[in-house]
PDB file of C-alpha atoms in Angstrom:
ATOM      1  CA  MET T 621      97.244 134.480 110.684  1.00 39.00           C
ATOM      2  CA  ASN T 622      99.660 136.452 112.658  1.00 38.00           C
ATOM      3  CA  GLU T 623      98.236 139.338 111.202  1.00 48.00           C
ATOM      4  CA  SER T 624      94.616 141.751 111.021  1.00 50.00           C
ATOM      5  CA  ILE T 625      92.782 141.237 107.911  1.00 49.00           C
ATOM      6  CA  THR T 626      91.743 145.036 107.157  1.00 46.00           C
ATOM      7  CA  LEU T 627      89.942 145.619 103.346  1.00 46.00           C
ATOM      8  CA  ASP T 628      93.054 146.254 101.900  1.00 51.00           C
ATOM      9  CA  SER T 629      94.380 142.957 102.662  1.00 49.00           C
ATOM     10  CA  ILE T 630      90.997 141.568 101.024  1.00 50.00           C
ATOM     11  CA  GLY T 631      91.011 143.953  97.694  1.00 53.00           C
ATOM     12  CA  LYS T 632      92.123 141.847  95.770  1.00 49.00           C
ATOM     13  CA  ILE T 633      90.123 139.011  96.350  1.00 54.00           C
ATOM     14  CA  GLY T 634      87.145 138.025  93.701  1.00 51.00           C
ATOM     15  CA  ALA T 635      88.966 140.499  91.317  1.00 51.00           C
ATOM     16  CA  GLN T 636      90.804 138.621  88.335  1.00 56.00           C
ATOM     17  CA  SER T 637      93.630 137.581  90.893  1.00 67.00           C
ATOM     18  CA  GLU T 638      95.936 134.714  89.977  1.00 74.00           C
ATOM     19  CA  PHE T 639      94.179 132.567  92.566  1.00 74.00           C
ATOM     20  CA  GLU T 640      90.978 132.704  90.906  1.00 76.00           C
ATOM     21  CA  THR T 641      92.730 132.148  87.435  1.00 79.00           C
ATOM     22  CA  GLU T 642      94.800 129.000  88.969  1.00 79.00           C
ATOM     23  CA  VAL T 643      91.185 127.693  90.360  1.00 78.00           C
ATOM     24  CA  ARG T 644      89.521 127.938  87.676  1.00 78.00           C
ATOM     25  CA  GLU T 645      92.569 125.643  85.584  1.00 81.00           C
ATOM     26  CA  ILE T 646      91.990 123.172  87.896  1.00 81.00           C
ATOM     27  CA  PHE T 647      88.590 122.755  88.168  1.00 77.00           C
ATOM     28  CA  LYS T 648      88.270 122.858  84.375  1.00 80.00           C
ATOM     29  CA  GLY T 649      90.957 119.761  84.381  1.00 76.00           C
ATOM     30  CA  TYR T 650      89.644 117.646  87.010  1.00 78.00           C
ATOM     31  CA  ARG T 651      85.783 118.212  86.943  1.00 77.00           C
ATOM     32  CA  ASN T 652      85.438 114.406  87.973  1.00 82.00           C
ATOM     33  CA  ASN T 653      87.537 115.228  91.907  1.00 85.00           C
ATOM     34  CA  SER T 654      84.874 115.696  93.879  1.00 88.00           C
ATOM     35  CA  HIS T 655      87.785 117.887  96.341  1.00 90.00           C
ATOM     36  CA  VAL T 656      87.704 119.797  92.787  1.00 88.00           C
ATOM     37  CA  TYR T 657      84.191 120.722  94.030  1.00 87.00           C
ATOM     38  CA  ASP T 658      84.843 121.756  97.586  1.00 90.00           C
ATOM     39  CA  LEU T 659      87.594 124.136  96.094  1.00 88.00           C
ATOM     40  CA  ASP T 660      85.008 125.813  94.300  1.00 86.00           C
ATOM     41  CA  PHE T 661      82.823 125.825  96.924  1.00 89.00           C
ATOM     42  CA  GLN T 662      85.186 127.552  99.547  1.00 90.00           C
ATOM     43  CA  TYR T 663      86.591 129.256  96.762  1.00 86.00           C
ATOM     44  CA  LYS T 664      82.759 131.237  95.483  1.00 86.00           C
ATOM     45  CA  LYS T 665      82.487 130.962 100.264  1.00 89.00           C
ATOM     46  CA  LEU T 666      85.105 133.635 100.357  1.00 86.00           C
ATOM     47  CA  ILE T 667      84.211 135.479  97.411  1.00 83.00           C
ATOM     48  CA  GLN T 668      80.795 135.510  99.249  1.00 85.00           C
ATOM     49  CA  ILE T 669      82.240 137.026 102.574  1.00 83.00           C
ATOM     50  CA  VAL T 670      84.270 139.472 101.091  1.00 79.00           C
ATOM     51  CA  SER T 671      81.624 140.803  99.307  1.00 79.00           C
ATOM     52  CA  ASP T 672      79.102 141.150 102.273  1.00 77.00           C
ATOM     53  CA  ILE T 673      81.825 142.710 103.815  1.00 75.00           C
ATOM     54  CA  ARG T 674      82.083 145.603 101.076  1.00 73.00           C
ATOM     55  CA  HIS T 675      77.965 145.959 101.558  1.00 71.00           C
ATOM     56  CA  LEU T 676      77.682 145.809 105.043  1.00 70.00           C
ATOM     57  CA  ASN T 677      79.937 148.051 105.902  1.00 71.00           C
ATOM     58  CA  LEU T 678      81.445 145.725 108.087  1.00 63.00           C
ATOM     59  CA  ALA T 679      85.116 147.547 108.341  1.00 61.00           C
ATOM     60  CA  ILE T 680      85.611 149.895 111.435  1.00 67.00           C
ATOM     61  CA  ASP T 681      88.407 152.048 110.895  1.00 70.00           C
ATOM     62  CA  ASN T 682      89.390 149.211 108.050  1.00 68.00           C
ATOM     63  CA  GLN T 683      89.423 146.961 110.305  1.00 73.00           C
ATOM     64  CA  ILE T 684      87.423 143.755 109.823  1.00 75.00           C
ATOM     65  CA  PRO T 685      85.563 142.199 113.041  1.00 77.00           C
ATOM     66  CA  GLU T 686      87.786 139.692 115.087  1.00 80.00           C
ATOM     67  CA  TRP T 687      84.555 136.681 114.575  1.00 82.00           C
ATOM     68  CA  LEU T 688      85.022 137.456 111.003  1.00 81.00           C
ATOM     69  CA  GLU T 689      88.338 137.495 110.973  1.00 81.00           C
ATOM     70  CA  ASN T 690      87.698 133.631 112.695  1.00 87.00           C
ATOM     71  CA  GLU T 691      85.229 132.872 109.483  1.00 88.00           C
ATOM     72  CA  LEU T 692      87.824 133.781 107.195  1.00 86.00           C
ATOM     73  CA  GLU T 693      90.366 132.106 108.303  1.00 89.00           C
ATOM     74  CA  VAL T 694      89.006 128.946 108.683  1.00 93.00           C
ATOM     75  CA  VAL T 695      88.105 129.558 104.753  1.00 92.00           C
ATOM     76  CA  PHE T 696      91.244 130.166 104.167  1.00 89.00           C
ATOM     77  CA  GLN T 697      92.276 126.356 106.236  1.00 92.00           C
ATOM     78  CA  LYS T 698      89.746 124.519 104.274  1.00 94.00           C
ATOM     79  CA  ILE T 699      91.292 125.563 101.084  1.00 91.00           C
ATOM     80  CA  ARG T 700      95.184 125.105 101.961  1.00 91.00           C
ATOM     81  CA  THR T 701      93.766 121.768 102.719  1.00 94.00           C
ATOM     82  CA  ILE T 702      92.034 120.693  99.407  1.00 93.00           C
ATOM     83  CA  LEU T 703      94.959 121.933  97.477  1.00 89.00           C
ATOM     84  CA  LEU T 704      97.227 119.721  99.454  1.00 92.00           C
ATOM     85  CA  VAL T 705      94.666 116.818  98.860  1.00 93.00           C
ATOM     86  CA  LEU T 706      95.223 118.112  95.453  1.00 88.00           C
ATOM     87  CA  GLU T 707      98.873 117.986  95.015  1.00 87.00           C
ATOM     88  CA  ILE T 708      99.245 114.630  96.866  1.00 90.00           C
ATOM     89  CA  GLU T 709      96.394 112.856  94.668  1.00 87.00           C
ATOM     90  CA  SER T 710      98.256 114.158  91.209  1.00 82.00           C
ATOM     91  CA  ASN T 711     101.740 113.062  92.558  1.00 80.00           C
TER      92      ASN T 711
END
């Protein structure tokens, strides 16, 4: 990630977002695919991290710690990889 992740930039995660809607649609349509379960797990992990940030007041001056930013980046990369695999499988 090129820019720092702030509370503002993650504020929409977990809210009724387009991404959440897409994850639900993918899950409904491809329940028998193990990658879909991985996607669902990673998305829930992302929601949990964001929830922890908010509830534990881990942000200082609206910036989250670097170690937590790294954790989010790992989850985002896993989600991206899963989505690429699913796209390839669907074609």
